[in-house]
Amino acid sequence: MTRTPGYLLAALRAEPPLVQCITNYVAMNIAANVLLAAGASPAMVSDADEAEEFARIAGALTVNIGTLSEPFVEGMRAAIAGAEAAGRPWVLDPVACQATAYRRRISAELLALHPTIIRGNASEILALAGEVSRGRGVDGRDSVAVAEDGARLLARKHSSVVAVTGAVDFVTDGTRAVRLEGGSPLMPMNTAMGCSLTCLCGAYAAVTGDPFDAAVGALAHFAVAGSLAHEGSTGPGSFAPRFLDALHAATPERLDAEASIHTIEEVRA
Amino acid sequence: MTRTPGYLLAALRAEPPLVQCITNYVAMNIAANVLLAAGASPAMVSDADEAEEFARIAGALTVNIGTLSEPFVEGMRAAIAGAEAAGRPWVLDPVACQATAYRRRISAELLALHPTIIRGNASEILALAGEVSRGRGVDGRDSVAVAEDGARLLARKHSSVVAVTGAVDFVTDGTRAVRLEGGSPLMPMNTAMGCSLTCLCGAYAAVTGDPFDAAVGALAHFAVAGSLAHEGSTGPGSFAPRFLDALHAATPERLDAEASIHTIEEVRA
Amino acid sequence: MTRTPGYLLAALRAEPPLVQCITNYVAMNIAANVLLAAGASPAMVSDADEAEEFARIAGALTVNIGTLSEPFVEGMRAAIAGAEAAGRPWVLDPVACQATAYRRRISAELLALHPTIIRGNASEILALAGEVSRGRGVDGRDSVAVAEDGARLLARKHSSVVAVTGAVDFVTDGTRAVRLEGGSPLMPMNTAMGCSLTCLCGAYAAVTGDPFDAAVGALAHFAVAGSLAHEGSTGPGSFAPRFLDALHAATPERLDAEASIHTIEEVRA
């Protein structure tokens, strides 16, 4: 990596980026709280009447198909056009993209617009890469490891950074690749954690020109905070407020000291 | 009962059912977290473009009219058709069905589709049964006891299981009937608890062919977890994370040991 | 003030007002929980098919443009017409009204309907008053003090009470004016706190004919609960449940004893 997670977190806190999040109804509140706790400034602006205009003033855009409907899709198209026109990064979260024909169609359309970062679980990344998945709905049943090759293919084909998250995370831009450890088994028992992480990827992408570093930074922040919040939690309910506290308490120094990032492939000069 | 709440909870955790929840914007996040903490797998899929297709792969469907609008209604119709076609149970939550003409019309339309389970507060059940209620909006003013006869009528007319929830709950299928005690006075001070319970009824209905047992199981799980969470709570805010922890911590054995279920009427062979 | 915050809180708890909240998707859950914890009865009813009818039975209406779209706007118009026809107060929350052309247009239209109370941050109030603001999105960058003159102008022009909230709050009806202190620096790190306060202004407005007293009462309740919740909080996540507990625990006596309200201008007889 060119820039460590801690370096990026310091930049984010020095000048909090405005992140336009088009996310699903389940995630809106917790995703906004995750961004605020981390130090960024969320704006849930999704309507086609203003999404393009807003994308031009935001530092990054995130797009999530969790509770899909035509008004959302129209807002996504407008916002992506605005982000592209303004040279801003945008992140795709293909929630349950394999579950219905409608999701397959819309996720394919959005993928063809070449997102800067794609963040999903293994089932979703496999589906986007055109491979068979065992996932049904929003809960991926596949392990991250089986999606690593699909992630590489997807990254190369669309010039995107692909982040596959689960018990162990994997990030690749098609040449570089890392695995990240950490987090907590209580995280999948809290809804919309992945959706919130997608929004945090947007926040990190707003403060660096390297989306690979951005994705690694956001995932490291989540993993370190998740591990910290796990201590003392007595279930998924008590984990949630502790996790927001931990996102807020994480310092750049602590992030770099505690993140568990393993380089798999490096760019050779 | 043929199957105890603990028996059903063990089945639910052995193979987590996918529950399609068409619920209101207020409830979406907490209902998803309730299902995850209990051990089920929620999917908030409501758009008419995919609701029918998704209902065919889900184990159960729940339909809630809390934040009613035409796109939601179109999604409900499609999803119910899908659930019926696939032989899946579906649960109706007639939130504030007596409050406006629009709600009266839509709740009557949905009722005529014969939901497998109907869960509401006393005011809502009285209104559906065609009786006079003192309820105004979403907060029922009537006590469960006054709605018991209405619940029996409703159950017989629509071949549904009817669950009336409040300080003491009542469940009937028109012949069998039980009352359940437990829970916490802090529960009505947390929004969307009833809506979340409706979704949990769907999860239990997905793991048994007997919707009466399913409703009793879900209500018992809620009541036991509510009582457990009440201990140590200092208000409605601290109750909420404790409740999710308690839903998760409840074991099948504990559920059967602590549930307070009183049989009122039994089917005679 | 004619009536103290404690006097109004006692009235609110003696007969909980039904408050119709048309608020954004991010705020719906927490706003409902804030009203329930405070002692009021929330109803998130926004669709044009029922919003007018419902406004006639509710004690007050609140209108928030946070996640703006045409269906919301149609519901707002209908609900405001119903509230006006029934002589009920209504509160406007012009979230990020300066951010896009769409927001500027809709907030101007709603402002022209003369809201009973307007609650916003300094950037929003400055924008409504036609003055230059440094705010970008939903997070106001301006301090409350710079918006005091704009608030007075706005209040006189529209015969509204204007509440500007931030580290120190300011409330004016164009002749009377107060500043309020209290709260917690963790409040801006929790999303939709301002939106929830707007809904609480509606609850207080439902129990008194004096909207100035109502706004001061709601802001005092928030400030006292915020200060109380701050103690022992270890970050924004742990603050949230403590805040709901504190809203609930606040008694009328405690509210009047602990509220820090400084009269700036008084009506001279």
mmCIF file of C-alpha atoms in Angstrom, chain A:
data_model
loop_
_atom_site.group_PDB
_atom_site.id
_atom_site.type_symbol
_atom_site.label_atom_id
_atom_site.label_comp_id
_atom_site.label_asym_id
_atom_site.label_seq_id
_atom_site.Cartn_x
_atom_site.Cartn_y
_atom_site.Cartn_z
ATOM 1 C CA MET A 1 0.000 0.000 0.000
ATOM 2 C CA THR A 2 1.003 3.557 -0.674
ATOM 3 C CA ARG A 3 -0.975 4.929 2.259
ATOM 4 C CA THR A 4 -1.758 3.076 5.492
ATOM 5 C CA PRO A 5 -5.265 2.970 7.006
ATOM 6 C CA GLY A 6 -4.056 5.248 9.809
ATOM 7 C CA TYR A 7 -2.729 7.812 7.344
ATOM 8 C CA LEU A 8 -6.080 7.902 5.573
ATOM 9 C CA LEU A 9 -8.048 8.071 8.817
ATOM 10 C CA ALA A 10 -6.001 11.080 9.874
ATOM 11 C CA ALA A 11 -6.785 12.742 6.529
ATOM 12 C CA LEU A 12 -10.482 11.901 6.884
ATOM 13 C CA ARG A 13 -10.655 13.450 10.346
ATOM 14 C CA ALA A 14 -8.667 16.513 9.306
ATOM 15 C CA GLU A 15 -11.229 17.305 6.619
ATOM 16 C CA PRO A 16 -14.395 15.200 6.962
ATOM 17 C CA PRO A 17 -15.581 14.167 3.496
ATOM 18 C CA LEU A 18 -19.216 14.575 2.483
ATOM 19 C CA VAL A 19 -20.377 11.114 1.382
ATOM 20 C CA GLN A 20 -23.572 10.750 -0.645
ATOM 21 C CA CYS A 21 -25.097 7.404 0.276
ATOM 22 C CA ILE A 22 -27.845 5.852 -1.823
ATOM 23 C CA THR A 23 -28.480 2.929 0.441
ATOM 24 C CA ASN A 24 -31.407 0.788 1.464
ATOM 25 C CA TYR A 25 -34.063 1.617 4.080
ATOM 26 C CA VAL A 26 -32.678 -0.926 6.551
ATOM 27 C CA ALA A 27 -29.192 0.570 6.447
ATOM 28 C CA MET A 28 -29.830 4.315 6.278
ATOM 29 C CA ASN A 29 -29.755 5.044 9.996
ATOM 30 C CA ILE A 30 -26.894 2.764 11.010
ATOM 31 C CA ALA A 31 -24.814 3.696 7.950
ATOM 32 C CA ALA A 32 -25.164 7.391 8.799
ATOM 33 C CA ASN A 33 -24.140 6.673 12.395
ATOM 34 C CA VAL A 34 -21.161 4.612 11.226
ATOM 35 C CA LEU A 35 -19.929 7.484 9.055
ATOM 36 C CA LEU A 36 -20.430 10.028 11.834
ATOM 37 C CA ALA A 37 -18.651 7.842 14.387
ATOM 38 C CA ALA A 38 -15.751 7.273 11.994
ATOM 39 C CA GLY A 39 -15.464 11.003 11.359
ATOM 40 C CA ALA A 40 -17.122 11.515 7.961
ATOM 41 C CA SER A 41 -20.232 13.453 6.979
ATOM 42 C CA PRO A 42 -23.099 11.373 5.520
ATOM 43 C CA ALA A 43 -25.878 12.607 3.236
ATOM 44 C CA MET A 44 -28.656 10.211 2.259
ATOM 45 C CA VAL A 45 -29.651 11.897 -1.020
ATOM 46 C CA SER A 46 -31.143 9.535 -3.583
ATOM 47 C CA ASP A 47 -33.984 11.154 -5.491
ATOM 48 C CA ALA A 48 -33.470 11.639 -9.225
ATOM 49 C CA ASP A 49 -34.547 15.292 -8.843
ATOM 50 C CA GLU A 50 -31.350 16.133 -6.971
ATOM 51 C CA ALA A 51 -29.018 13.103 -6.942
ATOM 52 C CA GLU A 52 -26.857 14.250 -9.871
ATOM 53 C CA GLU A 53 -26.496 17.806 -8.588
ATOM 54 C CA PHE A 54 -25.581 16.561 -5.129
ATOM 55 C CA ALA A 55 -23.024 14.049 -6.448
ATOM 56 C CA ARG A 56 -21.068 16.966 -7.898
ATOM 57 C CA ILE A 57 -20.562 18.520 -4.462
ATOM 58 C CA ALA A 58 -20.018 15.281 -2.502
ATOM 59 C CA GLY A 59 -16.554 13.784 -2.030
ATOM 60 C CA ALA A 60 -17.769 10.291 -2.942
ATOM 61 C CA LEU A 61 -20.914 8.344 -3.785
ATOM 62 C CA THR A 62 -22.067 4.927 -2.607
ATOM 63 C CA VAL A 63 -24.820 2.899 -4.299
ATOM 64 C CA ASN A 64 -26.586 -0.048 -2.649
ATOM 65 C CA ILE A 65 -29.359 -2.165 -4.153
ATOM 66 C CA GLY A 66 -30.688 -3.616 -0.885
ATOM 67 C CA THR A 67 -34.271 -2.352 -1.098
ATOM 68 C CA LEU A 68 -34.455 -1.949 -4.825
ATOM 69 C CA SER A 69 -37.183 -0.050 -6.650
ATOM 70 C CA GLU A 70 -37.428 2.071 -9.779
ATOM 71 C CA PRO A 71 -37.159 5.461 -8.017
ATOM 72 C CA PHE A 72 -33.926 4.295 -6.366
ATOM 73 C CA VAL A 73 -32.553 3.059 -9.697
ATOM 74 C CA GLU A 74 -33.314 6.382 -11.366
ATOM 75 C CA GLY A 75 -31.553 8.177 -8.539
ATOM 76 C CA MET A 76 -28.561 5.841 -8.840
ATOM 77 C CA ARG A 77 -28.206 6.519 -12.564
ATOM 78 C CA ALA A 78 -28.375 10.273 -12.003
ATOM 79 C CA ALA A 79 -25.936 10.223 -9.100
ATOM 80 C CA ILE A 80 -23.413 8.032 -10.906
ATOM 81 C CA ALA A 81 -23.530 10.403 -13.885
ATOM 82 C CA GLY A 82 -22.859 13.304 -11.508
ATOM 83 C CA ALA A 83 -20.001 11.522 -9.768
ATOM 84 C CA GLU A 84 -18.411 10.562 -13.096
ATOM 85 C CA ALA A 85 -18.751 14.107 -14.436
ATOM 86 C CA ALA A 86 -17.121 15.515 -11.303
ATOM 87 C CA GLY A 87 -14.390 12.871 -11.239
ATOM 88 C CA ARG A 88 -15.552 11.481 -7.903
ATOM 89 C CA PRO A 89 -15.178 7.834 -6.839
ATOM 90 C CA TRP A 90 -18.269 5.680 -6.364
ATOM 91 C CA VAL A 91 -18.792 2.364 -4.609
ATOM 92 C CA LEU A 92 -21.244 -0.392 -5.578
ATOM 93 C CA ASP A 93 -22.853 -2.720 -3.023
ATOM 94 C CA PRO A 94 -24.674 -5.459 -4.977
ATOM 95 C CA VAL A 95 -26.906 -6.713 -2.124
ATOM 96 C CA ALA A 96 -28.391 -10.127 -2.925
ATOM 97 C CA CYS A 97 -27.694 -9.477 -6.628
ATOM 98 C CA GLN A 98 -28.236 -13.144 -7.434
ATOM 99 C CA ALA A 99 -31.656 -13.460 -5.751
ATOM 100 C CA THR A 100 -34.088 -12.236 -8.422
ATOM 101 C CA ALA A 101 -34.170 -11.377 -12.117
ATOM 102 C CA TYR A 102 -34.681 -7.717 -11.240
ATOM 103 C CA ARG A 103 -31.524 -7.665 -9.109
ATOM 104 C CA ARG A 104 -29.509 -9.502 -11.727
ATOM 105 C CA ARG A 105 -30.567 -6.964 -14.342
ATOM 106 C CA ILE A 106 -29.907 -3.845 -12.269
ATOM 107 C CA SER A 107 -26.613 -5.070 -10.811
ATOM 108 C CA ALA A 108 -25.401 -5.886 -14.332
ATOM 109 C CA GLU A 109 -26.382 -2.400 -15.495
ATOM 110 C CA LEU A 110 -24.567 -0.739 -12.587
ATOM 111 C CA LEU A 111 -21.511 -2.972 -12.968
ATOM 112 C CA ALA A 112 -21.208 -1.909 -16.603
ATOM 113 C CA LEU A 113 -20.743 1.682 -15.365
ATOM 114 C CA HIS A 114 -17.408 0.578 -13.815
ATOM 115 C CA PRO A 115 -17.664 1.327 -10.104
ATOM 116 C CA THR A 116 -14.466 2.539 -8.450
ATOM 117 C CA ILE A 117 -14.933 -0.028 -5.670
ATOM 118 C CA ILE A 118 -17.254 -3.041 -5.423
ATOM 119 C CA ARG A 119 -17.928 -4.379 -1.920
ATOM 120 C CA GLY A 120 -19.949 -7.517 -1.354
ATOM 121 C CA ASN A 121 -20.032 -10.872 0.370
ATOM 122 C CA ALA A 122 -18.631 -13.936 -1.354
ATOM 123 C CA SER A 123 -21.972 -15.014 -2.851
ATOM 124 C CA GLU A 124 -22.534 -11.598 -4.391
ATOM 125 C CA ILE A 125 -19.016 -11.296 -5.795
ATOM 126 C CA LEU A 126 -19.221 -14.797 -7.271
ATOM 127 C CA ALA A 127 -22.542 -13.938 -8.892
ATOM 128 C CA LEU A 128 -21.182 -10.698 -10.377
ATOM 129 C CA ALA A 129 -18.168 -12.602 -11.666
ATOM 130 C CA GLY A 130 -20.532 -15.009 -13.406
ATOM 131 C CA GLU A 131 -19.772 -17.958 -11.184
ATOM 132 C CA VAL A 132 -22.128 -20.292 -9.386
ATOM 133 C CA SER A 133 -22.991 -19.380 -5.802
ATOM 134 C CA ARG A 134 -24.713 -21.124 -2.972
ATOM 135 C CA GLY A 135 -26.175 -17.887 -1.554
ATOM 136 C CA ARG A 136 -29.915 -17.366 -1.419
ATOM 137 C CA GLY A 137 -30.824 -13.965 -0.144
ATOM 138 C CA VAL A 138 -28.892 -11.280 1.564
ATOM 139 C CA ASP A 139 -26.882 -13.668 3.710
ATOM 140 C CA GLY A 140 -24.004 -15.049 1.729
ATOM 141 C CA ARG A 141 -23.426 -18.708 2.372
ATOM 142 C CA ASP A 142 -20.117 -18.870 0.558
ATOM 143 C CA SER A 143 -16.780 -18.308 2.270
ATOM 144 C CA VAL A 144 -14.604 -15.449 1.132
ATOM 145 C CA ALA A 145 -11.810 -17.779 0.047
ATOM 146 C CA VAL A 146 -13.852 -19.343 -2.772
ATOM 147 C CA ALA A 147 -14.544 -15.891 -4.213
ATOM 148 C CA GLU A 148 -10.937 -14.696 -4.463
ATOM 149 C CA ASP A 149 -10.434 -15.743 -8.078
ATOM 150 C CA GLY A 150 -13.802 -14.307 -9.056
ATOM 151 C CA ALA A 151 -12.851 -11.056 -7.351
ATOM 152 C CA ARG A 152 -9.621 -10.854 -9.360
ATOM 153 C CA LEU A 153 -11.481 -11.445 -12.626
ATOM 154 C CA LEU A 154 -14.090 -8.852 -11.737
ATOM 155 C CA ALA A 155 -11.448 -6.300 -10.755
ATOM 156 C CA ARG A 156 -9.542 -6.718 -14.021
ATOM 157 C CA LYS A 157 -12.615 -6.690 -16.224
ATOM 158 C CA HIS A 158 -14.070 -3.496 -14.776
ATOM 159 C CA SER A 159 -10.891 -1.708 -13.608
ATOM 160 C CA SER A 160 -12.432 -1.757 -10.126
ATOM 161 C CA VAL A 161 -11.182 -2.528 -6.677
ATOM 162 C CA VAL A 162 -13.132 -5.514 -5.334
ATOM 163 C CA ALA A 163 -13.569 -6.074 -1.589
ATOM 164 C CA VAL A 164 -15.045 -9.398 -0.469
ATOM 165 C CA THR A 165 -15.971 -9.329 3.194
ATOM 166 C CA GLY A 166 -16.650 -12.105 5.674
ATOM 167 C CA ALA A 167 -14.797 -13.770 8.538
ATOM 168 C CA VAL A 168 -11.578 -12.956 6.632
ATOM 169 C CA ASP A 169 -11.756 -10.145 4.085
ATOM 170 C CA PHE A 170 -10.076 -10.023 0.679
ATOM 171 C CA VAL A 171 -9.290 -6.921 -1.381
ATOM 172 C CA THR A 172 -7.850 -6.809 -4.875
ATOM 173 C CA ASP A 173 -7.449 -4.397 -7.754
ATOM 174 C CA GLY A 174 -6.536 -7.218 -10.104
ATOM 175 C CA THR A 175 -2.822 -6.971 -9.444
ATOM 176 C CA ARG A 176 -2.455 -6.160 -5.749
ATOM 177 C CA ALA A 177 -4.275 -8.297 -3.157
ATOM 178 C CA VAL A 178 -4.507 -8.453 0.629
ATOM 179 C CA ARG A 179 -6.404 -10.403 3.257
ATOM 180 C CA LEU A 180 -7.610 -8.749 6.466
ATOM 181 C CA GLU A 181 -8.463 -10.425 9.749
ATOM 182 C CA GLY A 182 -10.340 -9.110 12.764
ATOM 183 C CA GLY A 183 -13.908 -8.135 13.490
ATOM 184 C CA SER A 184 -16.384 -10.159 15.493
ATOM 185 C CA PRO A 185 -18.778 -13.071 14.941
ATOM 186 C CA LEU A 186 -21.474 -10.722 16.299
ATOM 187 C CA MET A 187 -21.188 -8.523 13.199
ATOM 188 C CA PRO A 188 -23.261 -10.753 10.861
ATOM 189 C CA MET A 189 -25.951 -10.776 13.568
ATOM 190 C CA ASN A 190 -26.295 -7.011 13.165
ATOM 191 C CA THR A 191 -28.184 -6.054 10.032
ATOM 192 C CA ALA A 192 -26.678 -3.694 7.473
ATOM 193 C CA MET A 193 -23.103 -3.937 8.736
ATOM 194 C CA GLY A 194 -21.894 -4.691 5.213
ATOM 195 C CA CYS A 195 -23.987 -1.835 3.807
ATOM 196 C CA SER A 196 -22.442 0.506 6.373
ATOM 197 C CA LEU A 197 -18.959 -0.683 5.465
ATOM 198 C CA THR A 198 -19.714 0.156 1.838
ATOM 199 C CA CYS A 199 -20.499 3.716 2.908
ATOM 200 C CA LEU A 200 -17.253 3.853 4.874
ATOM 201 C CA CYS A 201 -15.382 2.694 1.752
ATOM 202 C CA GLY A 202 -16.849 5.800 0.115
ATOM 203 C CA ALA A 203 -15.551 8.005 2.920
ATOM 204 C CA TYR A 204 -12.028 6.606 2.601
ATOM 205 C CA ALA A 205 -12.170 6.821 -1.205
ATOM 206 C CA ALA A 206 -12.937 10.529 -0.878
ATOM 207 C CA VAL A 207 -9.592 11.203 0.821
ATOM 208 C CA THR A 208 -7.201 9.356 -1.494
ATOM 209 C CA GLY A 209 -6.746 8.859 -5.202
ATOM 210 C CA ASP A 210 -5.978 5.181 -4.671
ATOM 211 C CA PRO A 211 -9.204 3.168 -4.237
ATOM 212 C CA PHE A 212 -7.252 0.050 -3.265
ATOM 213 C CA ASP A 213 -5.787 1.842 -0.257
ATOM 214 C CA ALA A 214 -9.241 3.301 0.456
ATOM 215 C CA ALA A 215 -10.942 -0.095 0.562
ATOM 216 C CA VAL A 216 -8.182 -1.555 2.738
ATOM 217 C CA GLY A 217 -8.403 1.448 5.063
ATOM 218 C CA ALA A 218 -12.174 1.193 5.507
ATOM 219 C CA LEU A 219 -12.040 -2.575 6.054
ATOM 220 C CA ALA A 220 -9.186 -2.219 8.545
ATOM 221 C CA HIS A 221 -11.110 0.452 10.474
ATOM 222 C CA PHE A 222 -14.148 -1.846 10.616
ATOM 223 C CA ALA A 223 -12.114 -4.913 11.633
ATOM 224 C CA VAL A 224 -10.198 -3.128 14.385
ATOM 225 C CA ALA A 225 -13.366 -1.522 15.768
ATOM 226 C CA GLY A 226 -15.212 -4.842 15.546
ATOM 227 C CA SER A 227 -12.530 -6.653 17.542
ATOM 228 C CA LEU A 228 -12.479 -3.894 20.125
ATOM 229 C CA ALA A 229 -16.289 -3.841 20.435
ATOM 230 C CA HIS A 230 -16.432 -7.603 20.776
ATOM 231 C CA GLU A 231 -14.712 -7.440 24.161
ATOM 232 C CA GLY A 232 -17.383 -7.131 26.804
ATOM 233 C CA SER A 233 -20.323 -7.632 24.433
ATOM 234 C CA THR A 234 -22.948 -10.067 25.668
ATOM 235 C CA GLY A 235 -24.786 -10.469 22.354
ATOM 236 C CA PRO A 236 -25.629 -8.681 19.103
ATOM 237 C CA GLY A 237 -27.597 -5.938 20.854
ATOM 238 C CA SER A 238 -24.872 -4.817 23.219
ATOM 239 C CA PHE A 239 -22.325 -5.075 20.406
ATOM 240 C CA ALA A 240 -23.963 -2.326 18.319
ATOM 241 C CA PRO A 241 -23.387 0.717 20.557
ATOM 242 C CA ARG A 242 -19.930 -0.576 21.477
ATOM 243 C CA PHE A 243 -19.068 -0.810 17.791
ATOM 244 C CA LEU A 244 -19.969 2.855 17.155
ATOM 245 C CA ASP A 245 -17.938 3.850 20.203
ATOM 246 C CA ALA A 246 -15.007 1.821 18.884
ATOM 247 C CA LEU A 247 -15.181 3.356 15.395
ATOM 248 C CA HIS A 248 -15.018 6.748 17.068
ATOM 249 C CA ALA A 249 -12.287 5.780 19.553
ATOM 250 C CA ALA A 250 -9.984 4.289 16.920
ATOM 251 C CA THR A 251 -7.021 6.594 16.378
ATOM 252 C CA PRO A 252 -4.791 6.560 13.287
ATOM 253 C CA GLU A 253 -1.962 5.145 15.405
ATOM 254 C CA ARG A 254 -4.121 2.405 16.858
ATOM 255 C CA LEU A 255 -5.481 1.526 13.422
ATOM 256 C CA ASP A 256 -1.995 0.977 12.022
ATOM 257 C CA ALA A 257 -0.860 -0.896 15.123
ATOM 258 C CA GLU A 258 -3.816 -3.272 15.362
ATOM 259 C CA ALA A 259 -4.932 -3.858 11.772
ATOM 260 C CA SER A 260 -4.137 -7.375 10.594
ATOM 261 C CA ILE A 261 -3.398 -6.994 6.888
ATOM 262 C CA HIS A 262 -1.628 -9.741 4.948
ATOM 263 C CA THR A 263 -0.239 -8.943 1.529
ATOM 264 C CA ILE A 264 -0.920 -11.752 -0.969
ATOM 265 C CA GLU A 265 0.164 -10.127 -4.225
ATOM 266 C CA GLU A 266 2.106 -6.971 -4.793
ATOM 267 C CA VAL A 267 2.685 -4.856 -7.836
ATOM 268 C CA ARG A 268 6.176 -5.535 -9.072
ATOM 269 C CA ALA A 269 8.031 -2.568 -10.473
#
